[in-house]
Coordinates of C-alpha atoms in Angstrom, one line a residue:
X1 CA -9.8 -21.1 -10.4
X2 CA -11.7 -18.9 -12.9
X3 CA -14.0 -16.5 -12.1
X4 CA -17.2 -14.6 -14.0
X5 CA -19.4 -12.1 -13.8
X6 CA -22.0 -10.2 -15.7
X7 CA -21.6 -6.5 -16.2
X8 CA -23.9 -4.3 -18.5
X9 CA -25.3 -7.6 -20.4
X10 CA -21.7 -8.6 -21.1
X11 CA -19.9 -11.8 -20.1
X12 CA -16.3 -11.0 -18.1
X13 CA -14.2 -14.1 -17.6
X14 CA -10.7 -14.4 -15.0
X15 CA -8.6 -16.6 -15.2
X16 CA -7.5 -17.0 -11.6
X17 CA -7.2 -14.4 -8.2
X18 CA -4.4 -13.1 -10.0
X19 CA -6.0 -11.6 -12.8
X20 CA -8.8 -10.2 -10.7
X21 CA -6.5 -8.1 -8.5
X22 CA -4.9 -7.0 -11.6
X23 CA -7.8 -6.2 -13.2
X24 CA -9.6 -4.4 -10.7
X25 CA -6.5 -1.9 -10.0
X26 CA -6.7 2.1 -10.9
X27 CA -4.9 2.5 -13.9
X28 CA -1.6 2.5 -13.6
X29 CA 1.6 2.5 -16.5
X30 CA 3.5 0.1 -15.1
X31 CA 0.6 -3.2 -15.0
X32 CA -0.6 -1.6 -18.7
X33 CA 4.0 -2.1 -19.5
X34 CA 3.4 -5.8 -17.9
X35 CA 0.2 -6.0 -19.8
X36 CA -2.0 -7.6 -17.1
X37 CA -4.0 -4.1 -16.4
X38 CA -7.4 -4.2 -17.6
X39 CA -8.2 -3.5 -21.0
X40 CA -11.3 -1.7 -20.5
X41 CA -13.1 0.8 -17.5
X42 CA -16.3 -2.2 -18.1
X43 CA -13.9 -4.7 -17.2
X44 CA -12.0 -2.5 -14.0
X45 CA -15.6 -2.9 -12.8
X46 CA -16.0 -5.8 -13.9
X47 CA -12.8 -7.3 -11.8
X48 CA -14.4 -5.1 -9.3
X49 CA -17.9 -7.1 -8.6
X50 CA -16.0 -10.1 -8.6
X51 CA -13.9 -9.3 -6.1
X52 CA -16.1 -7.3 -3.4
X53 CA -17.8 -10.5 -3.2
X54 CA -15.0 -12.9 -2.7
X55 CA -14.8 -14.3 0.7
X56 CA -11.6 -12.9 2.7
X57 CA -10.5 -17.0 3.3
X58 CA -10.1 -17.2 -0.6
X59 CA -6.7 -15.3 -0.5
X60 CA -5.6 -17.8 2.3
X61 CA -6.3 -20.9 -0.4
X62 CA -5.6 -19.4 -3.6
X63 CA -1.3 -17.9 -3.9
X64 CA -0.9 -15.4 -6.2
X65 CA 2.6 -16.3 -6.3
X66 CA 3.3 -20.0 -5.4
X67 CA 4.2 -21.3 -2.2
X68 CA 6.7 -23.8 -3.5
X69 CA 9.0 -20.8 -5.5
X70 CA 8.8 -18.0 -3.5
X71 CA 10.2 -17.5 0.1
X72 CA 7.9 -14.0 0.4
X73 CA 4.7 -15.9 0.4
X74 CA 5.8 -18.7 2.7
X75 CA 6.4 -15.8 5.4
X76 CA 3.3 -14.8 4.5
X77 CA 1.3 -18.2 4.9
X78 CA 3.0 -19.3 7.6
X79 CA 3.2 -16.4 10.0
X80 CA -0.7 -15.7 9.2
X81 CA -2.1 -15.7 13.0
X82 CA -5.7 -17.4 12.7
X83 CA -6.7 -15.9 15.7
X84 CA -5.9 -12.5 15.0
X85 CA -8.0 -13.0 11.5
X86 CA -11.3 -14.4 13.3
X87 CA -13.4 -10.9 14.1
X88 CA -13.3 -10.8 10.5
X89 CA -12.6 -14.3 8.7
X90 CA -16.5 -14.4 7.7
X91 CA -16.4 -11.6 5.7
X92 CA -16.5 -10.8 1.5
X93 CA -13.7 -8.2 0.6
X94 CA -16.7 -6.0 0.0
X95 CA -18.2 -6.4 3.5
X96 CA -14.5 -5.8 5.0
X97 CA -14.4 -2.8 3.5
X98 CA -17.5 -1.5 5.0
X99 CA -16.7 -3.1 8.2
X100 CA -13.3 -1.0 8.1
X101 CA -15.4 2.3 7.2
X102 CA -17.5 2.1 9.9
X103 CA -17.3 2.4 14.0
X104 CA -16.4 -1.1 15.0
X105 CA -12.6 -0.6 13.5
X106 CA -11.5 1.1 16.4
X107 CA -7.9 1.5 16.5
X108 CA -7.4 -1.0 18.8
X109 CA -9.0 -3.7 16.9
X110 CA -6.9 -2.7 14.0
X111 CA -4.3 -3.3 15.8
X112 CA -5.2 -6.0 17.3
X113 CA -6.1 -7.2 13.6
X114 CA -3.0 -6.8 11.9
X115 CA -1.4 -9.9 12.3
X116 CA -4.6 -11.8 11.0
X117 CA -4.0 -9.8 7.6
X118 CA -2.1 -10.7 4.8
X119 CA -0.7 -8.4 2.4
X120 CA -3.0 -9.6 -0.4
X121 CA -6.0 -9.0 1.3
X122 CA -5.4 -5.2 2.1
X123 CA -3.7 -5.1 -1.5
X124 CA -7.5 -6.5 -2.2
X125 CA -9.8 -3.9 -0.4
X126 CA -7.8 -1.3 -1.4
X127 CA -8.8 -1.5 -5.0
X128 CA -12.4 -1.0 -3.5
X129 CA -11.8 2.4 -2.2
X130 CA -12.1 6.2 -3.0
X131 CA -8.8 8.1 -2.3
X132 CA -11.2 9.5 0.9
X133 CA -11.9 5.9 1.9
X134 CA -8.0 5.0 2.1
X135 CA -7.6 7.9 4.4
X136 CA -10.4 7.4 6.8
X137 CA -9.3 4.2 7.4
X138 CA -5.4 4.5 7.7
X139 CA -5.7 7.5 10.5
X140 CA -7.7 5.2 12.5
X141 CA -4.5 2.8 12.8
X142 CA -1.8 3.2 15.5
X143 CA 1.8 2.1 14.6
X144 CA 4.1 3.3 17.3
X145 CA 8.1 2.4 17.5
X146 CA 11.1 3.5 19.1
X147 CA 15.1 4.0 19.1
X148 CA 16.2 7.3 20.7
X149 CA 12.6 9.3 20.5
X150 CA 8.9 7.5 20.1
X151 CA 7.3 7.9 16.6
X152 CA 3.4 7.4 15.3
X153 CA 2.0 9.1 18.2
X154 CA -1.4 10.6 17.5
X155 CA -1.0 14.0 16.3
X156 CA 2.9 13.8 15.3
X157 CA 4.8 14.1 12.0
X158 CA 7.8 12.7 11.7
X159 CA 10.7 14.2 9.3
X160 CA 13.4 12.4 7.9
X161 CA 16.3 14.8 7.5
X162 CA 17.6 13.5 4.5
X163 CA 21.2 15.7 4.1
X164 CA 22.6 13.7 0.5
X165 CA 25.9 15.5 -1.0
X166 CA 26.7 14.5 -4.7
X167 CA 30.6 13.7 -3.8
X168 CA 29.5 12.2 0.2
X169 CA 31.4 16.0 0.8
X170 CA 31.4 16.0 5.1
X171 CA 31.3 19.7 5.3
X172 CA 28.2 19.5 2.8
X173 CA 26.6 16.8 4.8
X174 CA 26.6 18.6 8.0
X175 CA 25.5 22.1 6.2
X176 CA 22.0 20.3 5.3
X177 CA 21.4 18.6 8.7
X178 CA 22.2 21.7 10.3
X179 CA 19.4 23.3 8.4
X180 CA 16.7 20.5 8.4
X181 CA 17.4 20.8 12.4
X182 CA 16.7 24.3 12.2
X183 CA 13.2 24.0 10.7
X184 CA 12.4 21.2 12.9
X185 CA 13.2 17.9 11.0
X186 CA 15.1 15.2 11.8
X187 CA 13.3 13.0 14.5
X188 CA 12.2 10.3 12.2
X189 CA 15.8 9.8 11.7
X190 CA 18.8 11.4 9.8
X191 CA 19.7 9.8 6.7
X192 CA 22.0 9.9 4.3
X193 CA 22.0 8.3 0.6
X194 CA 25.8 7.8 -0.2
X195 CA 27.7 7.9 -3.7
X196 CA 30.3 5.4 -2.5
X197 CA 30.5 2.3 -1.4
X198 CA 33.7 2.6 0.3
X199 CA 33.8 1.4 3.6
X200 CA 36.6 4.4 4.6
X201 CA 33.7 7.2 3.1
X202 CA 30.8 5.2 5.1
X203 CA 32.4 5.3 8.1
X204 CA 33.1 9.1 8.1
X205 CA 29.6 9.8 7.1
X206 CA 28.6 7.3 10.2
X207 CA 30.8 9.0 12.7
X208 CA 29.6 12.3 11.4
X209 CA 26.2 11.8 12.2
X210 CA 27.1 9.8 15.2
X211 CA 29.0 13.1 16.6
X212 CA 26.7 14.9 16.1
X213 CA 23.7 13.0 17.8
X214 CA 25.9 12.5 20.9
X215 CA 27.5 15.8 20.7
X216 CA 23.9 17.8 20.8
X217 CA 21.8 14.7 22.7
X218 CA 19.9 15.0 20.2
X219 CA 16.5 12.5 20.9
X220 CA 16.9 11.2 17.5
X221 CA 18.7 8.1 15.1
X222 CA 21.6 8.5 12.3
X223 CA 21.8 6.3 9.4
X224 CA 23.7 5.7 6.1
X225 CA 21.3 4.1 3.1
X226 CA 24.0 1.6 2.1
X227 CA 23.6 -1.8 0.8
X228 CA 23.1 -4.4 4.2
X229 CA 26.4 -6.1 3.4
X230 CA 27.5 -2.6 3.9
X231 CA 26.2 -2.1 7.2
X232 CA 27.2 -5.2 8.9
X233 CA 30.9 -4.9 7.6
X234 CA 30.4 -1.6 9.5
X235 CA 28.9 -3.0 12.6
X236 CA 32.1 -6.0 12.9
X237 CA 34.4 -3.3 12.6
X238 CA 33.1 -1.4 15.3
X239 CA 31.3 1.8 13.5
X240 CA 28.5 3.8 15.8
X241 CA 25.7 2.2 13.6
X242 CA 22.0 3.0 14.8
X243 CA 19.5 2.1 12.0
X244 CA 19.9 -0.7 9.5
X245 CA 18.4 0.0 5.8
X246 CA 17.8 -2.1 2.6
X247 CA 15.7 -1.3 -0.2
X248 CA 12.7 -4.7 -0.1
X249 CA 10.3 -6.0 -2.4
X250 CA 7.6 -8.3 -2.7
X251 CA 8.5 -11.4 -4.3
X252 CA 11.9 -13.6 -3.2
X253 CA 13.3 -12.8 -7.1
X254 CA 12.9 -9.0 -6.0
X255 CA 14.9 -9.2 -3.1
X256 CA 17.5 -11.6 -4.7
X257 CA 18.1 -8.6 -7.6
X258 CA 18.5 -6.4 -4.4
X259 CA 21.6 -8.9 -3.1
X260 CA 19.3 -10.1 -0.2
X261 CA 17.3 -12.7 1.2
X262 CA 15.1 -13.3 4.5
X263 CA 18.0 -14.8 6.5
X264 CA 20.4 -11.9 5.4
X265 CA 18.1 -9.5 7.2
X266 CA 18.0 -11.8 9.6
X267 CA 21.6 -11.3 10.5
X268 CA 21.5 -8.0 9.9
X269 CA 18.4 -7.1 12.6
X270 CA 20.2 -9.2 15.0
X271 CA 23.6 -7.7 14.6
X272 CA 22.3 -4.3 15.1
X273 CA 20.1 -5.2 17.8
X274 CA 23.2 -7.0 19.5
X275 CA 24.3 -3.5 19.8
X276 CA 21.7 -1.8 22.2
X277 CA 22.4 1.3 21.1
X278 CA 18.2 2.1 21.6
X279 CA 17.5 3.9 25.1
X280 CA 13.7 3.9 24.2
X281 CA 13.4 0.5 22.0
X282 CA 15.4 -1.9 19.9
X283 CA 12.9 -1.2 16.7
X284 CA 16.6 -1.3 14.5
X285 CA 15.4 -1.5 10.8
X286 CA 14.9 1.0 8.2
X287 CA 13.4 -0.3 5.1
X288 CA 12.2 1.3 2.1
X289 CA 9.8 0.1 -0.9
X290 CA 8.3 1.1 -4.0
X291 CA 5.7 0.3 -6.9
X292 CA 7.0 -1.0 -9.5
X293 CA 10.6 -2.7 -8.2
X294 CA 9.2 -6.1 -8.7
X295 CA 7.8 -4.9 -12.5
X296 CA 11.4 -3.6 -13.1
X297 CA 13.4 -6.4 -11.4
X298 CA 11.1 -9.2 -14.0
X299 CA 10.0 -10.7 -10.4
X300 CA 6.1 -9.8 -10.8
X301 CA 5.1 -13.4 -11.1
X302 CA 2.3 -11.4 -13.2
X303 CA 1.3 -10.0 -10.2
X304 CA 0.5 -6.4 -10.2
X305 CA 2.4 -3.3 -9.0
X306 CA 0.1 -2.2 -5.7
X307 CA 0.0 -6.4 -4.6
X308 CA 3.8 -6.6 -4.7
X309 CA 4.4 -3.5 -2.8
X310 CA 2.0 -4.2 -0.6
X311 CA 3.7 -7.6 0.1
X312 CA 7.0 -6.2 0.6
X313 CA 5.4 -5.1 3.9
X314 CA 5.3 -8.7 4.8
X315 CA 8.7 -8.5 4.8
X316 CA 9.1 -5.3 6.6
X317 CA 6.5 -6.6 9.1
X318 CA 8.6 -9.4 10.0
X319 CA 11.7 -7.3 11.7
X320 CA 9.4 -4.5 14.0
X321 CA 11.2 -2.0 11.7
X322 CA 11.6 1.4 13.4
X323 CA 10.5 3.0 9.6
X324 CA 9.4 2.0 6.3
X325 CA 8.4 4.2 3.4
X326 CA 7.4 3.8 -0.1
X327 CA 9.4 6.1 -2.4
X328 CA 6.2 6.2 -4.1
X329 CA 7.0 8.1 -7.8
X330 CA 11.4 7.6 -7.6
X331 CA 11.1 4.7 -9.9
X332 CA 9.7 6.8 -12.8
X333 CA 6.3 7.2 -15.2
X334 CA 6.7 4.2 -16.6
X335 CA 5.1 2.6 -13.7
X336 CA 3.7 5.4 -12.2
X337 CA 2.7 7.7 -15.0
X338 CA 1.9 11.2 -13.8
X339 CA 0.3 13.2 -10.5
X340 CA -2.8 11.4 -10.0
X341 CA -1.2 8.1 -10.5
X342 CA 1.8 8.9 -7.9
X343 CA -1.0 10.7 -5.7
X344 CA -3.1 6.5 -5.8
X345 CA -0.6 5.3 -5.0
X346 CA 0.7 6.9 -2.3
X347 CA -2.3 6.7 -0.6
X348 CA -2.8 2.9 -1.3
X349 CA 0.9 2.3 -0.4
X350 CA 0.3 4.3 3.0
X351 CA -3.3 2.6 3.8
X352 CA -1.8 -1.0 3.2
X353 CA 1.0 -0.5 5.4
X354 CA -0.7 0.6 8.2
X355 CA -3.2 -1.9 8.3
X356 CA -0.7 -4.4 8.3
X357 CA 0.9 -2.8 11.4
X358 CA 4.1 -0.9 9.8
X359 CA 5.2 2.6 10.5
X360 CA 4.4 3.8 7.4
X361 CA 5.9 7.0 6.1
X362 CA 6.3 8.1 2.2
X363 CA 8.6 9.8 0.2
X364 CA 6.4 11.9 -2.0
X365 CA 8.3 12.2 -4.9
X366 CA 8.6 12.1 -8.8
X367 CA 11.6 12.0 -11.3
X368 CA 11.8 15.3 -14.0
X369 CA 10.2 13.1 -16.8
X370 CA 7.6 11.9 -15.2
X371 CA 3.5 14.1 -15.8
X372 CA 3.8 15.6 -12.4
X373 CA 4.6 18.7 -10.4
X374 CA 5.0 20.2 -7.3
X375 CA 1.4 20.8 -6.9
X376 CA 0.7 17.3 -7.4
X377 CA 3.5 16.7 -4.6
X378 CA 1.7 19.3 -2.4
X379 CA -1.6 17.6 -2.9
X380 CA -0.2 14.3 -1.8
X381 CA 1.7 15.8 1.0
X382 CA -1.9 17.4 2.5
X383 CA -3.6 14.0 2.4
X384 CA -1.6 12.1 4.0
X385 CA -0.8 14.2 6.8
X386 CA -4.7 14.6 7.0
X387 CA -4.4 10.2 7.1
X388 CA -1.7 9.8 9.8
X389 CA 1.5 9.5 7.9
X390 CA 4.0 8.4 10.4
X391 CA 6.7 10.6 8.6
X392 CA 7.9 12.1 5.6
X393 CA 11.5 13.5 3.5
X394 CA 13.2 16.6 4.9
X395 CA 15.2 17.5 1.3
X396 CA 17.1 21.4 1.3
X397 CA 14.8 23.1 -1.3
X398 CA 13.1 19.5 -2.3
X399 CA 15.5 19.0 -4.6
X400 CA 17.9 15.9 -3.9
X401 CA 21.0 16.9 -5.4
X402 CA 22.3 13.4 -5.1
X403 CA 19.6 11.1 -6.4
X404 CA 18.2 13.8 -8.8
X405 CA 14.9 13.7 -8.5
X406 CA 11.9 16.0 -6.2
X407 CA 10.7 15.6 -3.1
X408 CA 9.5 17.1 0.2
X409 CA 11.6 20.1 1.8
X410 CA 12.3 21.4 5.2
X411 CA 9.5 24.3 4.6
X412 CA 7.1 21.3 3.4
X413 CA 7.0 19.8 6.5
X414 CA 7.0 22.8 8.6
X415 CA 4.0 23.7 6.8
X416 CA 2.4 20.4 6.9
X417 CA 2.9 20.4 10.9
X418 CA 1.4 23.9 11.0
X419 CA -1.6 23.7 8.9
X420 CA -2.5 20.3 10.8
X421 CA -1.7 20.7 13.9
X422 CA 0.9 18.6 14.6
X423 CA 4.0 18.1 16.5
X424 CA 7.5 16.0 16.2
X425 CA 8.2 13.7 18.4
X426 CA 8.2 14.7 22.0
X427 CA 11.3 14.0 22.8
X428 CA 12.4 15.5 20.2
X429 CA 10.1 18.5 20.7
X430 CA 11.4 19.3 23.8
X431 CA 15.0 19.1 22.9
X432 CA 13.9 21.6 20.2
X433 CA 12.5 24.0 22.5
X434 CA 15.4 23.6 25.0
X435 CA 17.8 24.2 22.0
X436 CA 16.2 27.4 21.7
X437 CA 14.9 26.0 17.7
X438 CA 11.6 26.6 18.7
X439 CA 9.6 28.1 21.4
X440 CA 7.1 26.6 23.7
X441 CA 4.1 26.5 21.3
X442 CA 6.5 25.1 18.9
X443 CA 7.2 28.1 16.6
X444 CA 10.4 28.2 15.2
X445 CA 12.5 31.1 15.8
X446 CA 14.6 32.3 13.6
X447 CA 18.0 33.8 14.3
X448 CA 17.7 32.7 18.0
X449 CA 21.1 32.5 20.0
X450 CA 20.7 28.8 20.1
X451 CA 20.7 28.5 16.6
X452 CA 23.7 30.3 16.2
X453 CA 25.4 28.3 18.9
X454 CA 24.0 25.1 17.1
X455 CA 25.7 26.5 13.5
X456 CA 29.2 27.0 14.7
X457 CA 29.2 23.5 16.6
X458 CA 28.2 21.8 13.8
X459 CA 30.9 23.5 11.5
X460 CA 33.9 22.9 14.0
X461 CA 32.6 19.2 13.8
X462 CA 32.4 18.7 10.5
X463 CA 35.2 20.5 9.8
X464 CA 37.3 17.9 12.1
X465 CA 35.6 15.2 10.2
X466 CA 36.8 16.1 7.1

């Protein structure tokens, strides 16, 4: 279907849906590498008019990627709940997005919304927004999941304690989650990106973590960031695995360059769910997405970046994940070209997610070659906390030794909780306090005899680990 419109006495033509969600994105390297970004500010605005007043039914009759090819958008078309799309199925994308802005979207009918939404359509009013109107909206919504502790309360952060070691070194491992605990982080979950693949290293790293979760009843969930395959070998053989993880994307040929497919996580969610190892929940997954994966993979369909990330949440959606976070500037500038580009998209990435109902956190991040800096990453890291982020990385010095590239650190979040106001999860909060990490306001104390008692139990540990 093509679509026209008349901007500053010139013509602008469409050729189909696709094109006009294309067109109407923020600039952005990687659709101007795929070559479907628009050519022109007149005809971003362009795009723009033509899509704030398309009717939201049009993305439910028009596939940007086709039905018959592509597994991602069949989830998507046939789990749509008609019901749940009513309150707003007689709206433009235009008039949705006012209707989000104003006081009708309560949190609760966002909620109860969320399954009426497909992954286009929020990809859709998304391009209509200021970065201020993307976080007015996503702090309204309320995403809330547990495992061991309860995350996306109102007025908590979560931290993933993310302890990587270049050689998968025990001893080095347990040095960096013993100092994310001590500032505080580590209730999202405690994660760690492995060099190897071998099953003898994953388990050690797994019964680290394990150890020392049980050791310390510590409110929180371990995991290893290995391939799925991975996992469930780990699970038969009788590993202490809590979270599952695969990297997802948005399209069916995206996930087949990542070695999985729908029924694969299908397994894997109920293997680990077999397990009960929850006491609060059974939300198992861990899932983790990008802009750009598609572009890289040759999977866009000519779809561009921000839609297929934002369908990769249909995906996530469709296993109650426990987390899922963009790793929003890992992939590089060539889709993602510098800080304001990262700082879009994290935003976008952050809104789309939690208006399709996903505990959204982010990774705010960039690779050495890309036009960005710490600054920009500080930036970022402010507005999202300031728009609800479920959780973000816990990195020693925000420099990830492992998968070379910046991120968040320890003192980041501690600073993010403190400017805003915010607290970690309570159950992990209080096992904080009781651990003597932090006192009753939530201050941490430094050099407190709990700490020290907490150091030298972690080193005997890891030390028998190794």
């Amino acid at each position: 279907m093509a679509y026209r419109t008349t901007l500053a006495s010139r013509v602008h033509a469409f050729d189909g849906l696709r094109q006009v969600m294309a067109a109407a994105s923020p600039a952005r390297s990687g659709d101007e590498l795929a070559g479907i970004a628009a050519r022109s500010d007149e005809e971003r605005w362009a795009a723009r008019h033509v899509l704030a007043d398309l009717p939201l039914k049009q993305f439910l009759d028009e596939a940007l990627v086709p039905y018959e090819h592509d597994d991602v958008t069949r989830l998507i078309v046939d789990s749509h709940d008609a019901a749940a799309f009513a309150p707003v199925a007689h709206l433009t994308v235009g008039g949705f997005r006012d209707w989000l802005l104003g006081d009708e979207a309560t949190p609760e009918r966002l909620t109860a919304l969320a399954a009426g939404l497909t992954p286009e359509m929020v990809a859709g009013v998304s391009k209509l927004m200021r970065n201020q109107d993307l976080i007015a909206v996503a702090r309204k919504c309320r995403v809330v999941t547990r495992f061991r502790n309860t995350l996306g309360l109102p007025g908590r952060l979560g931290v993933r304690l993310q302890p990587n070691h270049p050689t998968d070194d025990l001893r080095g491992i347990a040095a960096s989650t013993l100092d994310g605990l001590l500032y505080g982080a580590g209730d999202a979950v405690i994660g760690v990106n492995p060099v190897s693949d071998s099953p003898a290293v994953l388990e050690g790293i797994w019964r680290l973590l394990d150890g020392l979760v049980q050791h310390f009843a510590i409110p929180t969930q371990a995991c290893v960031l290995t391939h799925v395959t991975n996992t469930l070998r780990q699970i038969e053989a009788g590993v202490p695995v809590d979270l599952v993880f695969q990297s997802i994307g948005g399209t069916q040929k995206t996930n087949e360059s990542f070695g999985v497919s729908l029924a694969l996580l299908d397994e894997a969610c109920q293997a680990a769910r077999s397990l009960g190892r929850g006491t609060l929940g059974d939300n198992v997954m861990y899932f983790e997405t990008g802009q750009g994966s598609a572009l890289s993979a040759g999977a866009h369909h000519g779809v561009d970046q921000q839609t297929c990330e934002a369908r990769a949440y249909a995906v996530a959606r469709r296993y109650r994940p426990l987390l899922v976070n963009t790793v929003v500037g890992f992939i590089g500038p060539e889709y993602l070209y510098d800080g304001k580009q990262i700082i879009r998209a994290g935003l976008e990435d952050h809104f789309c997610g939690k208006l399709l109902g996903l505990p959204l956190g982010c990774d705010i991040c960039y690779t050495n070659h890309a036009e960005a800096d710490q600054d920009d990453m500080d930036n970022l890291l402010v507005l999202l906390g300031t728009a609800g982020l479920t959780y973000l990385m816990g990195v020693p010095g925000a420099d990830d030794v492992m998968l070379n590239y910046q991120s968040t650190s320890f003192h980041d979040a501690a600073f993010l909780r403190r400017t805003l106001g915010l607290k970690p999860a309570p159950e992990f909060a209080a096992w904080l306090e009781q651990m003597q990490i932090t006192d009753k306001a939530g201050r941490l104390l430094a050099g407190s005899g709990g700490a020290l008692r907490l150091a030298q139990d972690v080193g005997r540990l890891a030390t028998a680990g190794a």
